[in-house]
Amino acid sequence: MTPTRAPQFKISCMVTSAPAQNTSQLAAHIRQRLVDEAAQSMAVLIGLVELHLTALLKDFATAADQKLLLETWTLYQNQEKNWLEGTAKAWRAALKPDAPQPSGLPLSNTLELVSTEAVENQILASRLALSVMEVAASEVNDLRKRLKSLPPHQDLSAQDIVHPEVLALAMVEQWGRCGFSLESWQLINTVVQHHINAQWRQIYARCNAELVEQGVMPVIAPEERAKSKPVVSADGKPAGEGQSPDAPGSYGRQVAGPVATASGLPGQSIHGSPGFADRGAPAWPRGASYPSAARPMGVLDRVGRWLTDMAPMQNFPPTFQYAPSEPLMTALAQRPAPAGFFGDASGAEQPLPELVLVQVAGDLKQQSTELKKLAKNDNEKAIIELITLMFQSILQEDRIPPGIRVWFARLQMPVLSLALTDPNFFNRHDHPARQLIDHMGSCVLGFDASAINSEDLAAEIKRVVQVIEQYPDAGERVYQRVYDEFKEFLKSFLTQKSATQKVVGVAQQVEQKETLAIQCTIELRNQIKEMPVRDGIRDFLYKVWSDVIAVASMRQGGQHETTLALKKTATDLIWAASAKPNRADRAQVIADLPGLLQSLRYGMSLLGLDGEVQDGHIKAISDILADAFMSKTPAIDMAQIQTLAERLDHLEDYFSNDGAEELPLDAQSIEDLLGIDASDLEVVSSGGAEANPVMMAWAQNLNLGAWFTLNYLEQVVQVQYVWRSPLGHLHLFSSVVGRSYLIQTTRLAAYLQDGLLKPQEDVSLMVRATRDAMAKLEANPARLLQ
């Protein structure tokens, strides 16, 4: 079946720029224009959605959910017009003064039952609105400000159509009423988001331009934007009004500066990447410090400076080395766990985690309000509010499974206790509490939450949280302890699948063999460079016998008698091939020659060399030995031979662990040398330019469990970082379909540098939460003391 192009549908509407007779008519006219132009924009969007679904259908064989894709595409052919008309009708209905409340979450503080569908719709709409605000915050906020300035100067209703979340919610709800499932929205989310980001920004800008033409606030001073109170959305959360285009939460308009992270590297992002908010900024060398006048300001710097600016108001030193109020800390220590926390009940009594999140958010907000009343100064109130907003942002991160989000929420009060007593929580990028939350978040912020929703991982996160709750007075130490334990857990958890265990076993043997071969070659070269050794013998030792010693050491151990015998064969061969001026030496060579040749053949058989190749090496060696009998050159000193033998006997003691030299390996050599099936292993051995030291440092400090996008051989796959070899030379990434990718450190750094391997999360969970919190506080500073 060949998909046919659906016709374009248009909404009959007229956008007029005629001035209104009075302010009420002008406000109504602007809202009508907003709806009309949004409807026209959506008429274009439905065609883009249809093209997008058709493109996905062409790759039907590789689709993750073929049934969902086919059902969605088929239904869309009949329902695209209904979706458009239903959305436009809902928008027009919202223009009426007595418009009914949308079917989102309740606005009141009363406890009401809401459907899971309503919660999911609200989440989708909120994310769409947030995306719009990232690119059009100034346009949206300016329009809100101008409309509120018109008599009778009333605050905008949460259901006012001027809010992007109200527009988005109607689109999502009408999608469901056309018979589409919530899962099907994910098929079109990207194209919808990109379209409305661009189109709605222009629509808001044109509405602002008309108001300016009518003389409504031609200029909005920055301080006026800062005074704006955030509009409460349908779910009771601030909608971002008053957010400056350059506020930390406005990702589309960030100022230059390093992304504050949980690692100790300046300018690193969630996975240790030397990233800057402004990608044009230079990467700072690992371990270097920024000059005070030139160092860009990161998120944590903004928080630290913001809190420091508040300190003189309370007559406290900027470092905040003071004891929090005793009633506040007592209340924190005696706080009850919020009722209904997911994971406390038995399996049969477990409520839906999506609904539990609503109750959890309310409980934590109530606790924060009560704690604020016990705070003895504005600084404590500010810290309470900042931590509260940070964890609200984490609770709203719908890419984290709901059940795990609730366990993150249980960390809010312990982290608040820590922040009140330890100023380093806000000042240090590498604070263990931040590192712990960031690392746990990176493991569950994958591209497919269903694929990583492991019971073992959830149980470990639960254990971590419970340990922290049991030791509320341990401060930073308990976070460091459980963070170390969490990293150890990941080492086994990420490789517990049988297929991954098999690949890890292969990779470990490969690293051991190749590093041994390289080290053996280096040792032989260093020890015999001053010896009169024939070139043919040198080549054989470097290219063949070093691999023999490596394979024997890997299979049987470096001190096994067979391995030691093969190491001795190298020194015996060097001595036998040297000049023999006296009769006793020649007699000893003749006596030892059968055993030497037998040992050489045994060693070459370990490499899988066939008989013809072995015969060629034996003939070349025999010719050199025969020539040595007639040579008049000086003999090799036996002391040199003895030194070389001792170095080879303890070869494993001289390993290099810098990972600077790339190992010569590929899938075929793995199968030939180790006799192991490597069909599920892809050795990434091409692509990427030479990496700089900063990229090498990044490659050596990736967090296990993090998700990446890998572009290899013109194929883009989503992979998780699951294993780092003991010597640090090799790194293993695993895809959800069971294919593994083995990358050496130098190649990994090159891929990171050239963008062939990209972290799926450029900003850590805590940094993103801090940005969101700072944006809300800067938009409405009064909430700090409320």
PDB file of C-alpha atoms in Angstrom, residues 231-450:
ATOM      1  CA  VAL A 231       0.860  32.874  36.052  1.00  0.00           C
ATOM      2  CA  VAL A 232      -0.377  29.661  37.615  1.00  0.00           C
ATOM      3  CA  SER A 233      -1.063  27.025  35.012  1.00  0.00           C
ATOM      4  CA  ALA A 234      -3.867  24.502  35.063  1.00  0.00           C
ATOM      5  CA  ASP A 235      -1.812  22.134  37.179  1.00  0.00           C
ATOM      6  CA  GLY A 236      -1.104  24.755  39.810  1.00  0.00           C
ATOM      7  CA  LYS A 237       2.533  25.255  38.784  1.00  0.00           C
ATOM      8  CA  PRO A 238       4.154  28.536  37.677  1.00  0.00           C
ATOM      9  CA  ALA A 239       3.948  28.865  33.936  1.00  0.00           C
ATOM     10  CA  GLY A 240       7.134  30.849  33.578  1.00  0.00           C
ATOM     11  CA  GLU A 241       5.745  34.379  33.206  1.00  0.00           C
ATOM     12  CA  GLY A 242       8.350  37.011  33.847  1.00  0.00           C
ATOM     13  CA  GLN A 243      11.136  34.712  32.769  1.00  0.00           C
ATOM     14  CA  SER A 244      13.842  36.712  31.109  1.00  0.00           C
ATOM     15  CA  PRO A 245      15.169  35.483  27.782  1.00  0.00           C
ATOM     16  CA  ASP A 246      18.554  35.184  29.425  1.00  0.00           C
ATOM     17  CA  ALA A 247      17.329  33.487  32.582  1.00  0.00           C
ATOM     18  CA  PRO A 248      18.953  30.166  33.431  1.00  0.00           C
ATOM     19  CA  GLY A 249      15.837  28.292  32.421  1.00  0.00           C
ATOM     20  CA  SER A 250      15.754  29.813  28.947  1.00  0.00           C
ATOM     21  CA  TYR A 251      17.854  27.168  27.275  1.00  0.00           C
ATOM     22  CA  GLY A 252      17.478  28.664  23.836  1.00  0.00           C
ATOM     23  CA  ARG A 253      19.163  31.920  24.912  1.00  0.00           C
ATOM     24  CA  GLN A 254      21.884  31.023  27.315  1.00  0.00           C
ATOM     25  CA  VAL A 255      24.771  33.315  28.082  1.00  0.00           C
ATOM     26  CA  ALA A 256      28.297  32.087  27.618  1.00  0.00           C
ATOM     27  CA  GLY A 257      29.562  30.074  30.546  1.00  0.00           C
ATOM     28  CA  PRO A 258      30.481  26.555  31.568  1.00  0.00           C
ATOM     29  CA  VAL A 259      27.693  24.150  32.331  1.00  0.00           C
ATOM     30  CA  ALA A 260      27.890  23.541  36.050  1.00  0.00           C
ATOM     31  CA  THR A 261      28.094  19.860  36.768  1.00  0.00           C
ATOM     32  CA  ALA A 262      28.622  17.209  39.367  1.00  0.00           C
ATOM     33  CA  SER A 263      32.190  16.571  38.303  1.00  0.00           C
ATOM     34  CA  GLY A 264      35.315  18.414  39.199  1.00  0.00           C
ATOM     35  CA  LEU A 265      36.170  19.402  35.640  1.00  0.00           C
ATOM     36  CA  PRO A 266      35.411  23.046  34.870  1.00  0.00           C
ATOM     37  CA  GLY A 267      32.849  23.406  32.149  1.00  0.00           C
ATOM     38  CA  GLN A 268      31.715  19.810  32.186  1.00  0.00           C
ATOM     39  CA  SER A 269      28.227  18.562  31.544  1.00  0.00           C
ATOM     40  CA  ILE A 270      26.414  15.505  32.826  1.00  0.00           C
ATOM     41  CA  HIS A 271      28.906  12.950  31.492  1.00  0.00           C
ATOM     42  CA  GLY A 272      32.027  14.959  32.131  1.00  0.00           C
ATOM     43  CA  SER A 273      31.915  16.678  28.753  1.00  0.00           C
ATOM     44  CA  PRO A 274      33.830  19.959  28.504  1.00  0.00           C
ATOM     45  CA  GLY A 275      30.683  21.707  27.315  1.00  0.00           C
ATOM     46  CA  PHE A 276      29.744  25.361  27.415  1.00  0.00           C
ATOM     47  CA  ALA A 277      26.315  26.918  27.251  1.00  0.00           C
ATOM     48  CA  ASP A 278      27.745  28.955  24.421  1.00  0.00           C
ATOM     49  CA  ARG A 279      29.330  26.350  22.171  1.00  0.00           C
ATOM     50  CA  GLY A 280      31.656  29.001  20.792  1.00  0.00           C
ATOM     51  CA  ALA A 281      33.451  29.331  24.115  1.00  0.00           C
ATOM     52  CA  PRO A 282      36.831  27.596  24.356  1.00  0.00           C
ATOM     53  CA  ALA A 283      37.265  24.419  26.320  1.00  0.00           C
ATOM     54  CA  TRP A 284      39.350  24.974  29.450  1.00  0.00           C
ATOM     55  CA  PRO A 285      42.203  22.524  30.095  1.00  0.00           C
ATOM     56  CA  ARG A 286      41.594  19.792  32.620  1.00  0.00           C
ATOM     57  CA  GLY A 287      42.585  20.839  36.118  1.00  0.00           C
ATOM     58  CA  ALA A 288      43.156  24.489  35.182  1.00  0.00           C
ATOM     59  CA  SER A 289      41.493  27.313  37.059  1.00  0.00           C
ATOM     60  CA  TYR A 290      39.753  30.274  35.511  1.00  0.00           C
ATOM     61  CA  PRO A 291      41.181  33.757  36.027  1.00  0.00           C
ATOM     62  CA  SER A 292      38.796  35.627  38.305  1.00  0.00           C
ATOM     63  CA  ALA A 293      38.150  38.308  35.693  1.00  0.00           C
ATOM     64  CA  ALA A 294      37.682  35.912  32.784  1.00  0.00           C
ATOM     65  CA  ARG A 295      35.923  32.907  34.305  1.00  0.00           C
ATOM     66  CA  PRO A 296      32.408  32.547  32.835  1.00  0.00           C
ATOM     67  CA  MET A 297      29.575  32.276  35.347  1.00  0.00           C
ATOM     68  CA  GLY A 298      27.889  28.886  35.569  1.00  0.00           C
ATOM     69  CA  VAL A 299      24.619  27.913  37.201  1.00  0.00           C
ATOM     70  CA  LEU A 300      26.136  27.083  40.581  1.00  0.00           C
ATOM     71  CA  ASP A 301      28.099  30.336  40.478  1.00  0.00           C
ATOM     72  CA  ARG A 302      24.817  32.199  40.018  1.00  0.00           C
ATOM     73  CA  VAL A 303      23.273  30.376  42.973  1.00  0.00           C
ATOM     74  CA  GLY A 304      26.303  30.996  45.165  1.00  0.00           C
ATOM     75  CA  ARG A 305      26.441  34.682  44.288  1.00  0.00           C
ATOM     76  CA  TRP A 306      22.686  35.041  44.726  1.00  0.00           C
ATOM     77  CA  LEU A 307      22.802  33.490  48.205  1.00  0.00           C
ATOM     78  CA  THR A 308      25.936  35.461  49.079  1.00  0.00           C
ATOM     79  CA  ASP A 309      24.174  38.693  48.163  1.00  0.00           C
ATOM     80  CA  MET A 310      21.488  37.826  50.709  1.00  0.00           C
ATOM     81  CA  ALA A 311      23.960  37.162  53.537  1.00  0.00           C
ATOM     82  CA  PRO A 312      24.650  40.810  54.505  1.00  0.00           C
ATOM     83  CA  MET A 313      20.907  41.271  55.003  1.00  0.00           C
ATOM     84  CA  GLN A 314      21.181  38.817  57.900  1.00  0.00           C
ATOM     85  CA  ASN A 315      24.604  40.039  59.131  1.00  0.00           C
ATOM     86  CA  PHE A 316      26.178  36.677  58.255  1.00  0.00           C
ATOM     87  CA  PRO A 317      29.535  36.182  56.529  1.00  0.00           C
ATOM     88  CA  PRO A 318      29.360  35.204  52.838  1.00  0.00           C
ATOM     89  CA  THR A 319      30.495  31.649  53.522  1.00  0.00           C
ATOM     90  CA  PHE A 320      27.367  30.921  55.604  1.00  0.00           C
ATOM     91  CA  GLN A 321      29.297  29.043  58.264  1.00  0.00           C
ATOM     92  CA  TYR A 322      26.534  29.382  60.835  1.00  0.00           C
ATOM     93  CA  ALA A 323      24.209  26.990  62.606  1.00  0.00           C
ATOM     94  CA  PRO A 324      20.633  26.821  61.294  1.00  0.00           C
ATOM     95  CA  SER A 325      17.853  27.543  63.726  1.00  0.00           C
ATOM     96  CA  GLU A 326      17.272  24.716  66.195  1.00  0.00           C
ATOM     97  CA  PRO A 327      13.457  24.522  65.729  1.00  0.00           C
ATOM     98  CA  LEU A 328      13.956  24.186  61.975  1.00  0.00           C
ATOM     99  CA  MET A 329      16.514  21.377  62.231  1.00  0.00           C
ATOM    100  CA  THR A 330      14.423  19.618  64.877  1.00  0.00           C
ATOM    101  CA  ALA A 331      11.402  19.699  62.597  1.00  0.00           C
ATOM    102  CA  LEU A 332      13.493  18.296  59.748  1.00  0.00           C
ATOM    103  CA  ALA A 333      14.802  15.477  61.923  1.00  0.00           C
ATOM    104  CA  GLN A 334      11.301  14.565  63.164  1.00  0.00           C
ATOM    105  CA  ARG A 335       9.474  15.004  59.872  1.00  0.00           C
ATOM    106  CA  PRO A 336       7.075  12.165  58.976  1.00  0.00           C
ATOM    107  CA  ALA A 337       7.413  10.449  55.637  1.00  0.00           C
ATOM    108  CA  PRO A 338       4.701  11.767  53.274  1.00  0.00           C
ATOM    109  CA  ALA A 339       1.758   9.410  53.254  1.00  0.00           C
ATOM    110  CA  GLY A 340       1.233   7.136  50.324  1.00  0.00           C
ATOM    111  CA  PHE A 341       4.806   7.109  49.108  1.00  0.00           C
ATOM    112  CA  PHE A 342       5.136   4.618  46.309  1.00  0.00           C
ATOM    113  CA  GLY A 343       7.153   1.615  47.372  1.00  0.00           C
ATOM    114  CA  ASP A 344       6.066   1.516  51.012  1.00  0.00           C
ATOM    115  CA  ALA A 345       3.002  -0.623  50.435  1.00  0.00           C
ATOM    116  CA  SER A 346       2.820  -4.257  49.444  1.00  0.00           C
ATOM    117  CA  GLY A 347       2.567  -5.215  45.804  1.00  0.00           C
ATOM    118  CA  ALA A 348      -1.197  -5.742  45.925  1.00  0.00           C
ATOM    119  CA  GLU A 349      -1.743  -2.344  47.537  1.00  0.00           C
ATOM    120  CA  GLN A 350       0.463  -0.310  45.221  1.00  0.00           C
ATOM    121  CA  PRO A 351      -1.385   2.718  43.773  1.00  0.00           C
ATOM    122  CA  LEU A 352      -0.669   4.085  40.325  1.00  0.00           C
ATOM    123  CA  PRO A 353       2.681   5.889  40.586  1.00  0.00           C
ATOM    124  CA  GLU A 354       1.397   8.693  38.327  1.00  0.00           C
ATOM    125  CA  LEU A 355      -1.301   9.509  40.874  1.00  0.00           C
ATOM    126  CA  VAL A 356       1.102   9.128  43.779  1.00  0.00           C
ATOM    127  CA  LEU A 357       3.266  11.851  42.236  1.00  0.00           C
ATOM    128  CA  VAL A 358       0.429  14.346  42.567  1.00  0.00           C
ATOM    129  CA  GLN A 359       0.006  13.534  46.258  1.00  0.00           C
ATOM    130  CA  VAL A 360       3.760  13.537  46.862  1.00  0.00           C
ATOM    131  CA  ALA A 361       4.145  16.984  45.320  1.00  0.00           C
ATOM    132  CA  GLY A 362       1.387  18.327  47.551  1.00  0.00           C
ATOM    133  CA  ASP A 363       2.826  16.749  50.688  1.00  0.00           C
ATOM    134  CA  LEU A 364       6.294  18.110  50.053  1.00  0.00           C
ATOM    135  CA  LYS A 365       4.964  21.568  49.276  1.00  0.00           C
ATOM    136  CA  GLN A 366       3.032  21.565  52.547  1.00  0.00           C
ATOM    137  CA  GLN A 367       6.099  20.452  54.500  1.00  0.00           C
ATOM    138  CA  SER A 368       8.180  23.188  52.893  1.00  0.00           C
ATOM    139  CA  THR A 369       5.593  25.811  53.825  1.00  0.00           C
ATOM    140  CA  GLU A 370       5.609  24.656  57.439  1.00  0.00           C
ATOM    141  CA  LEU A 371       9.420  24.651  57.543  1.00  0.00           C
ATOM    142  CA  LYS A 372       9.508  28.204  56.221  1.00  0.00           C
ATOM    143  CA  LYS A 373       7.484  29.319  59.221  1.00  0.00           C
ATOM    144  CA  LEU A 374      10.211  27.933  61.491  1.00  0.00           C
ATOM    145  CA  ALA A 375      13.060  29.631  59.623  1.00  0.00           C
ATOM    146  CA  LYS A 376      14.732  32.359  61.664  1.00  0.00           C
ATOM    147  CA  ASN A 377      15.923  34.462  58.728  1.00  0.00           C
ATOM    148  CA  ASP A 378      15.392  35.134  55.046  1.00  0.00           C
ATOM    149  CA  ASN A 379      18.439  33.128  54.049  1.00  0.00           C
ATOM    150  CA  GLU A 380      16.976  29.915  55.466  1.00  0.00           C
ATOM    151  CA  LYS A 381      13.692  30.669  53.727  1.00  0.00           C
ATOM    152  CA  ALA A 382      15.570  31.160  50.459  1.00  0.00           C
ATOM    153  CA  ILE A 383      17.378  27.834  50.753  1.00  0.00           C
ATOM    154  CA  ILE A 384      14.122  26.023  51.590  1.00  0.00           C
ATOM    155  CA  GLU A 385      12.382  27.558  48.572  1.00  0.00           C
ATOM    156  CA  LEU A 386      15.297  26.853  46.223  1.00  0.00           C
ATOM    157  CA  ILE A 387      15.545  23.180  47.227  1.00  0.00           C
ATOM    158  CA  THR A 388      11.751  22.844  46.972  1.00  0.00           C
ATOM    159  CA  LEU A 389      11.695  24.229  43.432  1.00  0.00           C
ATOM    160  CA  MET A 390      14.642  22.055  42.396  1.00  0.00           C
ATOM    161  CA  PHE A 391      12.876  18.874  43.459  1.00  0.00           C
ATOM    162  CA  GLN A 392       9.613  20.046  41.902  1.00  0.00           C
ATOM    163  CA  SER A 393      11.513  20.203  38.608  1.00  0.00           C
ATOM    164  CA  ILE A 394      12.789  16.643  39.118  1.00  0.00           C
ATOM    165  CA  LEU A 395       9.266  15.411  39.900  1.00  0.00           C
ATOM    166  CA  GLN A 396       8.061  16.920  36.615  1.00  0.00           C
ATOM    167  CA  GLU A 397      10.751  15.130  34.554  1.00  0.00           C
ATOM    168  CA  ASP A 398       8.487  12.594  32.863  1.00  0.00           C
ATOM    169  CA  ARG A 399      11.378  10.754  31.188  1.00  0.00           C
ATOM    170  CA  ILE A 400      12.178   9.292  34.599  1.00  0.00           C
ATOM    171  CA  PRO A 401       9.842   6.396  35.457  1.00  0.00           C
ATOM    172  CA  PRO A 402       7.190   7.618  37.946  1.00  0.00           C
ATOM    173  CA  GLY A 403       8.076   5.071  40.617  1.00  0.00           C
ATOM    174  CA  ILE A 404      11.715   6.168  40.613  1.00  0.00           C
ATOM    175  CA  ARG A 405      10.722   9.843  40.607  1.00  0.00           C
ATOM    176  CA  VAL A 406       8.956   9.294  43.917  1.00  0.00           C
ATOM    177  CA  TRP A 407      12.138   7.902  45.447  1.00  0.00           C
ATOM    178  CA  PHE A 408      13.973  10.971  44.194  1.00  0.00           C
ATOM    179  CA  ALA A 409      11.327  13.043  45.981  1.00  0.00           C
ATOM    180  CA  ARG A 410      12.173  11.364  49.282  1.00  0.00           C
ATOM    181  CA  LEU A 411      15.615  12.909  49.017  1.00  0.00           C
ATOM    182  CA  GLN A 412      14.223  16.448  49.172  1.00  0.00           C
ATOM    183  CA  MET A 413      14.183  16.780  52.955  1.00  0.00           C
ATOM    184  CA  PRO A 414      17.580  15.082  53.547  1.00  0.00           C
ATOM    185  CA  VAL A 415      19.115  17.304  50.868  1.00  0.00           C
ATOM    186  CA  LEU A 416      17.486  20.347  52.464  1.00  0.00           C
ATOM    187  CA  SER A 417      19.076  19.435  55.808  1.00  0.00           C
ATOM    188  CA  LEU A 418      22.413  19.122  54.049  1.00  0.00           C
ATOM    189  CA  ALA A 419      22.063  22.434  52.190  1.00  0.00           C
ATOM    190  CA  LEU A 420      21.209  24.286  55.405  1.00  0.00           C
ATOM    191  CA  THR A 421      24.325  23.034  57.193  1.00  0.00           C
ATOM    192  CA  ASP A 422      26.798  22.585  54.320  1.00  0.00           C
ATOM    193  CA  PRO A 423      27.312  25.612  52.025  1.00  0.00           C
ATOM    194  CA  ASN A 424      29.468  23.474  49.752  1.00  0.00           C
ATOM    195  CA  PHE A 425      26.309  21.879  48.388  1.00  0.00           C
ATOM    196  CA  PHE A 426      25.736  24.979  46.265  1.00  0.00           C
ATOM    197  CA  ASN A 427      29.387  25.919  45.784  1.00  0.00           C
ATOM    198  CA  ARG A 428      30.965  22.628  44.673  1.00  0.00           C
ATOM    199  CA  HIS A 429      30.298  20.998  41.342  1.00  0.00           C
ATOM    200  CA  ASP A 430      31.681  17.721  42.685  1.00  0.00           C
ATOM    201  CA  HIS A 431      29.645  17.570  45.876  1.00  0.00           C
ATOM    202  CA  PRO A 432      28.782  13.874  46.413  1.00  0.00           C
ATOM    203  CA  ALA A 433      25.079  14.621  46.955  1.00  0.00           C
ATOM    204  CA  ARG A 434      24.871  16.331  43.567  1.00  0.00           C
ATOM    205  CA  GLN A 435      26.988  13.624  41.933  1.00  0.00           C
ATOM    206  CA  LEU A 436      24.761  10.892  43.358  1.00  0.00           C
ATOM    207  CA  ILE A 437      21.502  12.422  42.129  1.00  0.00           C
ATOM    208  CA  ASP A 438      23.007  13.302  38.748  1.00  0.00           C
ATOM    209  CA  HIS A 439      24.424   9.816  38.231  1.00  0.00           C
ATOM    210  CA  MET A 440      21.204   8.059  39.228  1.00  0.00           C
ATOM    211  CA  GLY A 441      19.323  10.438  36.930  1.00  0.00           C
ATOM    212  CA  SER A 442      21.628   9.786  33.977  1.00  0.00           C
ATOM    213  CA  CYS A 443      20.984   6.045  34.279  1.00  0.00           C
ATOM    214  CA  VAL A 444      17.212   6.450  33.994  1.00  0.00           C
ATOM    215  CA  LEU A 445      17.088   9.387  31.567  1.00  0.00           C
ATOM    216  CA  GLY A 446      17.568   7.063  28.604  1.00  0.00           C
ATOM    217  CA  PHE A 447      15.790   7.293  25.270  1.00  0.00           C
ATOM    218  CA  ASP A 448      13.459   4.413  26.171  1.00  0.00           C
ATOM    219  CA  ALA A 449      12.298   4.416  29.784  1.00  0.00           C
ATOM    220  CA  SER A 450      10.520   1.087  29.387  1.00  0.00           C
TER     221      SER A 450
END
